[in-house]
Coordinates of C-alpha atoms and ligand atoms in Angstrom, one line a residue:
X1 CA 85.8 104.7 124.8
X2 CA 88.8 104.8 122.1
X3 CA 88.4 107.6 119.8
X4 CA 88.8 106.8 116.1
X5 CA 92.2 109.4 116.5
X6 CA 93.5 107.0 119.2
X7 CA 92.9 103.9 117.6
X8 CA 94.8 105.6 114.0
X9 CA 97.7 106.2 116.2
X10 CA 97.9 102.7 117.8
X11 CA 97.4 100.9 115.0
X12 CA 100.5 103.2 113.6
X13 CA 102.7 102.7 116.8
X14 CA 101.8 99.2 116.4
X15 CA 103.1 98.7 113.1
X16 CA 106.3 100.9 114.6
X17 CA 106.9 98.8 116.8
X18 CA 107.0 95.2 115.0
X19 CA 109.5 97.1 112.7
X20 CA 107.1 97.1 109.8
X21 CA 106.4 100.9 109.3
X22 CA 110.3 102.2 109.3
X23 CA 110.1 105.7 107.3
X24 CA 108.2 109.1 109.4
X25 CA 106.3 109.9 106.5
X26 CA 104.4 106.3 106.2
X27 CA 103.9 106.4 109.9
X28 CA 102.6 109.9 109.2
X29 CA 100.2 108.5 106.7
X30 CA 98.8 105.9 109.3
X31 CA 98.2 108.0 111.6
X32 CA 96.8 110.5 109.0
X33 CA 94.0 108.6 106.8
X34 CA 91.1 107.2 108.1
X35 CA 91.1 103.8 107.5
X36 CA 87.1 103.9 108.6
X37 CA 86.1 106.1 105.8
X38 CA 87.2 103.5 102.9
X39 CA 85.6 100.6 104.9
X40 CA 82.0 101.7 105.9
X41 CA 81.8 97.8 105.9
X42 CA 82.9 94.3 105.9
X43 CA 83.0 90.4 106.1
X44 CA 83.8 88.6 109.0
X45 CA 84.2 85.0 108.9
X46 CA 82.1 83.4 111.6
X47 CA 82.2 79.7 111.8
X48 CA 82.7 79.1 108.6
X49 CA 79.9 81.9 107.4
X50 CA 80.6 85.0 106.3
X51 CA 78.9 87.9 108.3
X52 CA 78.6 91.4 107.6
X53 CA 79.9 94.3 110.2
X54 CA 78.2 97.5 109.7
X55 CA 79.5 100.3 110.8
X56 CA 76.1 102.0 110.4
X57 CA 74.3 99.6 112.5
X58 CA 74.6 101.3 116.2
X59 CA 74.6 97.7 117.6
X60 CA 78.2 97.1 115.4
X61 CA 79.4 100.1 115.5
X62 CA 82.2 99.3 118.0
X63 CA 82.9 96.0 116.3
X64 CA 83.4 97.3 113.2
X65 CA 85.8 100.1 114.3
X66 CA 87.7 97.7 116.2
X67 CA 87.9 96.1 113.0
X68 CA 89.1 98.8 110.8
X69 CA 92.2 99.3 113.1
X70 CA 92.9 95.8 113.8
X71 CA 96.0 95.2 111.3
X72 CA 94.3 92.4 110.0
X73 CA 92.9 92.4 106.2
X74 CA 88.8 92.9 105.7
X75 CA 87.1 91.6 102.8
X76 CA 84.8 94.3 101.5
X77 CA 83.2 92.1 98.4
X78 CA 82.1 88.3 97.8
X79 CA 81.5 87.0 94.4
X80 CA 79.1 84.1 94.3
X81 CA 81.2 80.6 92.6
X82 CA 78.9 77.9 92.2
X83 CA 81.9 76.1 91.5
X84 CA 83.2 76.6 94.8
X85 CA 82.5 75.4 98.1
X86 CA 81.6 79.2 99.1
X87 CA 78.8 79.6 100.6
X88 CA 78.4 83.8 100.0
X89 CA 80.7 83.5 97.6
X90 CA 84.7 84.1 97.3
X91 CA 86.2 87.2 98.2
X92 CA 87.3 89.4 95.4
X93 CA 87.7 92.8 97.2
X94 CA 89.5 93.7 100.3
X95 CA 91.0 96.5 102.4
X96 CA 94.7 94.5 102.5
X97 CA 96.3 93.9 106.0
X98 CA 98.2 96.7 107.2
X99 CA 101.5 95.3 108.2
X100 CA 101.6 93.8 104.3
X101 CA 100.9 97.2 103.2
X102 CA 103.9 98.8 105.1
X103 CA 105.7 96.0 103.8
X104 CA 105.0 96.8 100.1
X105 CA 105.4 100.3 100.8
X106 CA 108.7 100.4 102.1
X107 CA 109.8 98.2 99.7
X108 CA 108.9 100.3 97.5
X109 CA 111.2 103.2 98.2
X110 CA 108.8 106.1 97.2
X111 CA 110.4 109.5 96.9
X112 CA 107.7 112.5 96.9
X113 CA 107.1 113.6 93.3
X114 CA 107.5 110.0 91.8
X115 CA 105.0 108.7 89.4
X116 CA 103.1 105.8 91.3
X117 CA 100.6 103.2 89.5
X118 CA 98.4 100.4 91.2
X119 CA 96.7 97.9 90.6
X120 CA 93.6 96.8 92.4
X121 CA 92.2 100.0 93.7
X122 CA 89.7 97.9 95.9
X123 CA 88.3 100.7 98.8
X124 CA 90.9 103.3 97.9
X125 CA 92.8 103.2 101.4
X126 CA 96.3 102.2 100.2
X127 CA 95.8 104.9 97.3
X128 CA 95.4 107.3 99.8
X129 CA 98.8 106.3 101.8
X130 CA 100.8 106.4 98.1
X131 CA 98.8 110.0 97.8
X132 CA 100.4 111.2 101.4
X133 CA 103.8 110.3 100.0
X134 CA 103.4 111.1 96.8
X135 CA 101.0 113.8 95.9
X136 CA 97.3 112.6 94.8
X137 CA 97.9 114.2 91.1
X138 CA 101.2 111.4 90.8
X139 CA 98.8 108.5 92.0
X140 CA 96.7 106.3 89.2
X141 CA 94.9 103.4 90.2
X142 CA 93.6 101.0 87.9
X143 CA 90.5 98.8 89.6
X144 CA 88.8 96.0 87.7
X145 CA 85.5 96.4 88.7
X146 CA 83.8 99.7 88.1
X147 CA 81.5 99.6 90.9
X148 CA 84.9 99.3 93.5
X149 CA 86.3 102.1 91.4
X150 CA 83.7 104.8 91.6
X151 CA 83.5 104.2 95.4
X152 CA 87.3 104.3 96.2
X153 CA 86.6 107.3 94.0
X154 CA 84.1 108.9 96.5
X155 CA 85.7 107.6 99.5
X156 CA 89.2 109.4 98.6
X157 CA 87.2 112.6 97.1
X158 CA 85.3 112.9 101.1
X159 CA 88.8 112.8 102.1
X160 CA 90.1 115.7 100.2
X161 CA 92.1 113.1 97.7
X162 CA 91.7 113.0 94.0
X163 CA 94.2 110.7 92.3
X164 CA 92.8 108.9 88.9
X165 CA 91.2 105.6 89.4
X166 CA 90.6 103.7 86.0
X167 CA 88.1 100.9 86.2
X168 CA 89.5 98.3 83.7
X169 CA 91.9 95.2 84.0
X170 CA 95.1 96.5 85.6
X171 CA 97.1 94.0 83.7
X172 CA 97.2 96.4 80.8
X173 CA 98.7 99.5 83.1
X174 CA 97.5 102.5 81.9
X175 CA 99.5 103.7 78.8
X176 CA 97.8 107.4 78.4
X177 CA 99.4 107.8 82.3
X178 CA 102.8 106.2 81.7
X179 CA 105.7 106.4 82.7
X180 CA 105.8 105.4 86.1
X181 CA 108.7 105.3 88.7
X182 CA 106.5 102.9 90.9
X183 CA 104.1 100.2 90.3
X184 CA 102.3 98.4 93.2
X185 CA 100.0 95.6 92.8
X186 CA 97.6 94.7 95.2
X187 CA 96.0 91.8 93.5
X188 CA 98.3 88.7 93.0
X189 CA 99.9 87.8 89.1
X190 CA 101.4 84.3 88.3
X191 CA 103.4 86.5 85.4
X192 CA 104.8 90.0 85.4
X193 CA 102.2 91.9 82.9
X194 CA 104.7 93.1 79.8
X195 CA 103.1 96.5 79.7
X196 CA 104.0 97.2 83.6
X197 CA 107.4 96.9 82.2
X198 CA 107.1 98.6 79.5
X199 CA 105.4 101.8 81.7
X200 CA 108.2 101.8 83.8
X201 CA 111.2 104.5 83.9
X202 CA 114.7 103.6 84.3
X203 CA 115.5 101.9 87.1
X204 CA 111.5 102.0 88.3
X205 CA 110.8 99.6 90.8
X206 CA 107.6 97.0 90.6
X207 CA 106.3 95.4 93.5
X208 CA 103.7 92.5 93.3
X209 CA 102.6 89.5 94.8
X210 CA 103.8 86.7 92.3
X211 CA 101.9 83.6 93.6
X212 CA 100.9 80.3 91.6
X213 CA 97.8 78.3 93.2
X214 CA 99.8 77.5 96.5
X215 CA 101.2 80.2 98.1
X216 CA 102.2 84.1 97.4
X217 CA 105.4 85.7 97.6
X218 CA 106.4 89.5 97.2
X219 CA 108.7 90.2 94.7
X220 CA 110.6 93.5 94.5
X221 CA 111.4 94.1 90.9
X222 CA 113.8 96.9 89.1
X223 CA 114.5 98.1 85.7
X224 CA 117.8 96.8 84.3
X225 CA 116.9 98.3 80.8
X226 CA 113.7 99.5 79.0
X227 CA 112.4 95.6 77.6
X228 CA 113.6 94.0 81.1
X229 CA 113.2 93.8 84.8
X230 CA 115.1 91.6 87.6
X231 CA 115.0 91.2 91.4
X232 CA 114.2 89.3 94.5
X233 CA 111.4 87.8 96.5
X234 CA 111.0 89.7 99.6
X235 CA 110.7 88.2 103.2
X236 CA 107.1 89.3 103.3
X237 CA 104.3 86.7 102.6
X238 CA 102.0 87.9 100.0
X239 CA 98.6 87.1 100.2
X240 CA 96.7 88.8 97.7
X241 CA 93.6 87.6 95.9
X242 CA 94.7 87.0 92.2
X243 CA 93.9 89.1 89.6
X244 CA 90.9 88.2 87.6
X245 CA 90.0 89.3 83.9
X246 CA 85.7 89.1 84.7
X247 CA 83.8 90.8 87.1
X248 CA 81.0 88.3 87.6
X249 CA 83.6 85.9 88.4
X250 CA 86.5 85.5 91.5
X251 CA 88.8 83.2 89.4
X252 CA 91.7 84.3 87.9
X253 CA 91.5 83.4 84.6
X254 CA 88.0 82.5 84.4
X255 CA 88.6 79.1 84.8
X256 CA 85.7 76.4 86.7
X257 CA 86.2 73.6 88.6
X258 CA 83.5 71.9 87.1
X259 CA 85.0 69.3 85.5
X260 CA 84.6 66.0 86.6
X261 CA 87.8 64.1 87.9
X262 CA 87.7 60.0 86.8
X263 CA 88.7 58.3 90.0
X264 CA 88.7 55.2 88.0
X265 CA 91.9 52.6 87.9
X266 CA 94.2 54.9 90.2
X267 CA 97.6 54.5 89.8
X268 CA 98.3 53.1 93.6
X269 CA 101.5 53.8 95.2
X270 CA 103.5 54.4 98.3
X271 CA 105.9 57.5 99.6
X272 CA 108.2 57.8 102.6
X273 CA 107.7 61.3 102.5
X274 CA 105.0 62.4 105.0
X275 CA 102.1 64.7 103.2
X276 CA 101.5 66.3 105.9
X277 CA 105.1 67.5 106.4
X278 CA 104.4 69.1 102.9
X279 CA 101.3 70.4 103.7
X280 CA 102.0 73.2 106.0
X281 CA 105.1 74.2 104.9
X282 CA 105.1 77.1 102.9
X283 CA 108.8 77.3 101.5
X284 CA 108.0 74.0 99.7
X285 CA 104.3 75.3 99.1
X286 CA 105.8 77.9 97.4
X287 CA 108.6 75.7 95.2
X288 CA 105.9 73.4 95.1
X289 CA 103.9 75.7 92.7
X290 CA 107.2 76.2 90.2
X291 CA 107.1 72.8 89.5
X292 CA 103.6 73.0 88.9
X293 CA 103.8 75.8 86.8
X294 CA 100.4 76.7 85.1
X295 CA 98.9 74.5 86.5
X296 CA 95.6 75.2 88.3
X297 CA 95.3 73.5 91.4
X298 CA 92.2 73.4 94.0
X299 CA 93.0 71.9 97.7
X300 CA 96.2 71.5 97.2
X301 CA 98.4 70.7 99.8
X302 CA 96.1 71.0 102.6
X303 CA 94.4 68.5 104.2
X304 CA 90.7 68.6 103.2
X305 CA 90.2 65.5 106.2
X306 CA 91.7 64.2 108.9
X307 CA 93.1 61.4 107.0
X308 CA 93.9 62.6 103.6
X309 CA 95.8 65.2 102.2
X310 CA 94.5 65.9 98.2
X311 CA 94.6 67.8 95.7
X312 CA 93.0 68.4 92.4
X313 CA 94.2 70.5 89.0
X314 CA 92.4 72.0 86.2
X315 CA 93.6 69.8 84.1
X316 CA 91.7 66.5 85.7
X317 CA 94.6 65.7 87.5
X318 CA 94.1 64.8 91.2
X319 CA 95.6 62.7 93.6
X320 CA 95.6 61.7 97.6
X321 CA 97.8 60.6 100.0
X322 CA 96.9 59.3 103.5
X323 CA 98.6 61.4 106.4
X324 CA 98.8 58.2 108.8
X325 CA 101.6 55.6 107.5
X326 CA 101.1 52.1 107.1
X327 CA 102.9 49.4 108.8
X328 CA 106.1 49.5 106.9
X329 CA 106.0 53.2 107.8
X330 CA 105.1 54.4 104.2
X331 CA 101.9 56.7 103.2
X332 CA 99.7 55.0 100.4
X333 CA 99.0 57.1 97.7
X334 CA 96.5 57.4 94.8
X335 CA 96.8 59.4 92.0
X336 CA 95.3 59.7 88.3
X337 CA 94.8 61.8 85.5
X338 CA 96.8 63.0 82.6
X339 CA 100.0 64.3 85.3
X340 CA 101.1 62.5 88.1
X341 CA 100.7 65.0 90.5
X342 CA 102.1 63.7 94.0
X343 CA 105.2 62.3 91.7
X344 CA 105.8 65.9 91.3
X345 CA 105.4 66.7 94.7
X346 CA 107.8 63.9 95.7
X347 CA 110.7 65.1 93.4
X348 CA 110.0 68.7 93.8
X349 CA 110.5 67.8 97.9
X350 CA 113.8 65.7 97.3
X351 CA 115.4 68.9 95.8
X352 CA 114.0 71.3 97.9
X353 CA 116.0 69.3 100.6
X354 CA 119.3 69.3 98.4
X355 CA 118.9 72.7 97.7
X356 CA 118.9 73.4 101.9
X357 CA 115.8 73.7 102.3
X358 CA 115.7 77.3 101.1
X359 CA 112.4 79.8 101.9
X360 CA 111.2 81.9 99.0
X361 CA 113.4 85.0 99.7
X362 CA 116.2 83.0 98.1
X363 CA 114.5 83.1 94.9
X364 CA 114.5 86.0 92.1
X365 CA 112.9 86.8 89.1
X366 CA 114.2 87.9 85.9
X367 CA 111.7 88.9 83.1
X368 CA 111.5 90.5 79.8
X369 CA 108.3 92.7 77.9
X370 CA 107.3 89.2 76.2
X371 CA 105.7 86.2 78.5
X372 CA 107.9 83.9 77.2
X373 CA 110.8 85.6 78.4
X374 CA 110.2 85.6 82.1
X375 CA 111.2 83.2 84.7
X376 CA 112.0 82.3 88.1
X377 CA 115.6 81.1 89.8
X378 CA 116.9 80.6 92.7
X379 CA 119.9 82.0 94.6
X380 CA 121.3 83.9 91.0
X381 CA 120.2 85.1 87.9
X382 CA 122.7 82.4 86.4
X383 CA 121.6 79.6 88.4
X384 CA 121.0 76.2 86.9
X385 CA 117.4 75.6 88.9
X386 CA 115.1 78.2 86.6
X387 CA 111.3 77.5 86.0
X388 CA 109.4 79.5 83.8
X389 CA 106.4 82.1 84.3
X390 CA 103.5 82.0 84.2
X391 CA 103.1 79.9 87.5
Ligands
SAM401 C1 93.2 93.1 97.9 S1 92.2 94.1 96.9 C2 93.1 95.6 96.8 C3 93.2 96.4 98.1 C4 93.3 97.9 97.8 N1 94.6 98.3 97.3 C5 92.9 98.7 99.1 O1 93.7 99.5 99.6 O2 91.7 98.5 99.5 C6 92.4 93.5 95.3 C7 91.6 94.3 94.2 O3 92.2 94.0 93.0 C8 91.1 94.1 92.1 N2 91.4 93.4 90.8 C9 91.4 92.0 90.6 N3 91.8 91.8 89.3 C10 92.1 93.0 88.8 C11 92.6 93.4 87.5 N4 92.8 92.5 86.5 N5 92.8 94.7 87.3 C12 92.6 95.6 88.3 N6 92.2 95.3 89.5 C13 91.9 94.0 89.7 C14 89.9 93.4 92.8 O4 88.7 93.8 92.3 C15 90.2 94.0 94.2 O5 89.4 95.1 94.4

């Protein structure tokens, strides 16, 4: 039988090995903290159902520490959304996937000594890799929910660690703490919060998962002065749960999707561009969502059948497009609601194409202390193609 030492240390030569864990010391810190003790349990997704893994119950216990060091990510907490087709409910904790944790963390260039802040405590374990690095008295982590917070408290207090972990909304940093050379968000932000950038030192470097309603991307921000910060999109996916402002709830913004969508007198087109070619890809998932900016969008982009691709917005917009072409060789489509959503999609696609058909590492970020200052461009700070934040 694997010991739980053996299974640290492959999980850590593992990550070597794809190339994701570069620097000694994070390799160091793989090998070091026990993953098992900040995930006693967790979801697994069984045909559809989610099923708890209990490392308590004798009859799991092997499951569940195959688990822990599988570098997969393992939803700790489920929030029920009557809203939503969940059955349990949506996740809104997790212990993150390893390999996107390395990611962040070399990307975030952490020196010992610096100041580190993050957001989204969830079961303490990545708190506990910035505390080998850094020292546990330079790590504060800010958690929404208080009952996550006091146990990645107790979990990283049984392993010796005591860093401060803040239950309240991240989005506000932590100003009695500040300043910080690092701040690393492990719940997703369609804006860059002002007061991370106003809690960051010269040059400090912010790392987040900037995502929209269609797909995540890291972005790897620095200080250019004290009101601004600029950078790139990394070549790391990000898929983080978004932030939320409520407990009680798993939506970002406390938004429902309640409202009722009138299917009435649909506008009825055609498109020679294939939905489904859309559907999967995530460079345009991911330009997709500029043009889309702010909007809330449910099944977006994916087909919910075998026939139809659809998607819906929070603003009663909706729209679907068949994924089998007529005989002229176009795809009917029917759309309604105050924005024409697959027109977006279809103009958003042509200039995706002119632009080269670029992924979302070719896209940067510059924003200032004041929403209304921030935005996203591609290739160069100067570029003509900018869209605005929030997504
Ligand atoms: C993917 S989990 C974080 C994983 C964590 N770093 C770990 O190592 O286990 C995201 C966490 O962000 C928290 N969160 C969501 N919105 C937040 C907010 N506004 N402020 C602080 N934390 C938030 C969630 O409750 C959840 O625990």
């Amino acid at each position: 039988m694997t010991s739980v030492v053996d299974h640290r240390r492959d999980l850590a030569s593992a990550l070597v090995a794809a190339g994701t864990v570069r620097s000694p010391w994070l390799r160091r810190a793989f090998e070091d903290t026990p993953r098992e003790r900040f995930v006693p349990r967790f979801y697994r997704s069984v045909s559809g159902h989610e099923a708890l893994v209990d490392g308590t119950d004798p009859q799991q216990h092997q499951e569940w520490l195959r688990g822990v060091y599988t570098d997969e990510a393992l939803t700790v907490q489920l929030t029920p959304a009557p809203d939503l087709a969940y059955g349990a409910g949506a996740p809104t904790s997790s212990s993150s996937m390893p390999t996107v944790m390395a990611g962040m963390l070399e990307a975030l260039d952490l020196q010992p000594g610096h100041r580190v802040l993050e957001i989204g405590t969830g079961t303490g374990y990545n708190a506990a890799l910035l505390c080998h690095r850094v020292g546990a008295h330079n790590v504060v982590s800010v958690e929404l929910d208080p009952a996550l917070a006091d146990a990645a408290r107790q979990a990283l207090a049984d392993v010796g660690l005591f860093p401060a972990v803040h239950a309240g909304d991240g989005t506000a940093g932590l100003a009695t703490a500040a300043p910080f050379d690092r701040i690393i968000a492990t719940a997703a932000t369609d804006h860059i919060p002002p007061a991370w950038i106003s809690q960051l030192t010269p040059g400090g470097i912010i790392i987040v998962d900037l995502r929209g309603s269609l797909a995540g991307s890291l972005l790897r921000l620095t200080a250019l002065d004290p009101d601004i910060v600029e950078g790139t999109f990394q070549d790391l996916p990000g898929a983080f749960m978004p932030m939320r402002t409520r407990v009680d709830s798993p939506h970002r913004d406390g938004e429902s999707w309640d409202q009722v969508f009138d299917q009435r007198n649909p506008q009825r087109t055609t498109t020679p561009v294939d939905p489904g070619l859309i559907a999967d890809n995530p460079s345009l998932r991911f330009m997709a969502q500029l043009h889309l900016a702010g909007r809330r969008l449910r099944g977006f982009l994916r087909p919910l059948s075998g026939t139809e691709l659809s998607g819906r917005s929070t603003d009663g917009s909706w729209f679907t497009a068949r994924l089998h072409p007529d005989n002229d060789g176009l795809f009917p489509v029917a759309q309604g609601g105050p924005r024409r959503l697959w027109d977006t999609i279809e103009s958003c696609y042509a200039l995706w194409q002119r632009l080269g058909e670029p992924n979302a590492a070719q896209f940067g970020v510059t924003a200032y202390d004041d929403t209304a200052l921030q935005h996203v461009w591609f290739d160069n700070p100067d570029s003509q193609y900018q869209w605005p934040l929030p997504l």
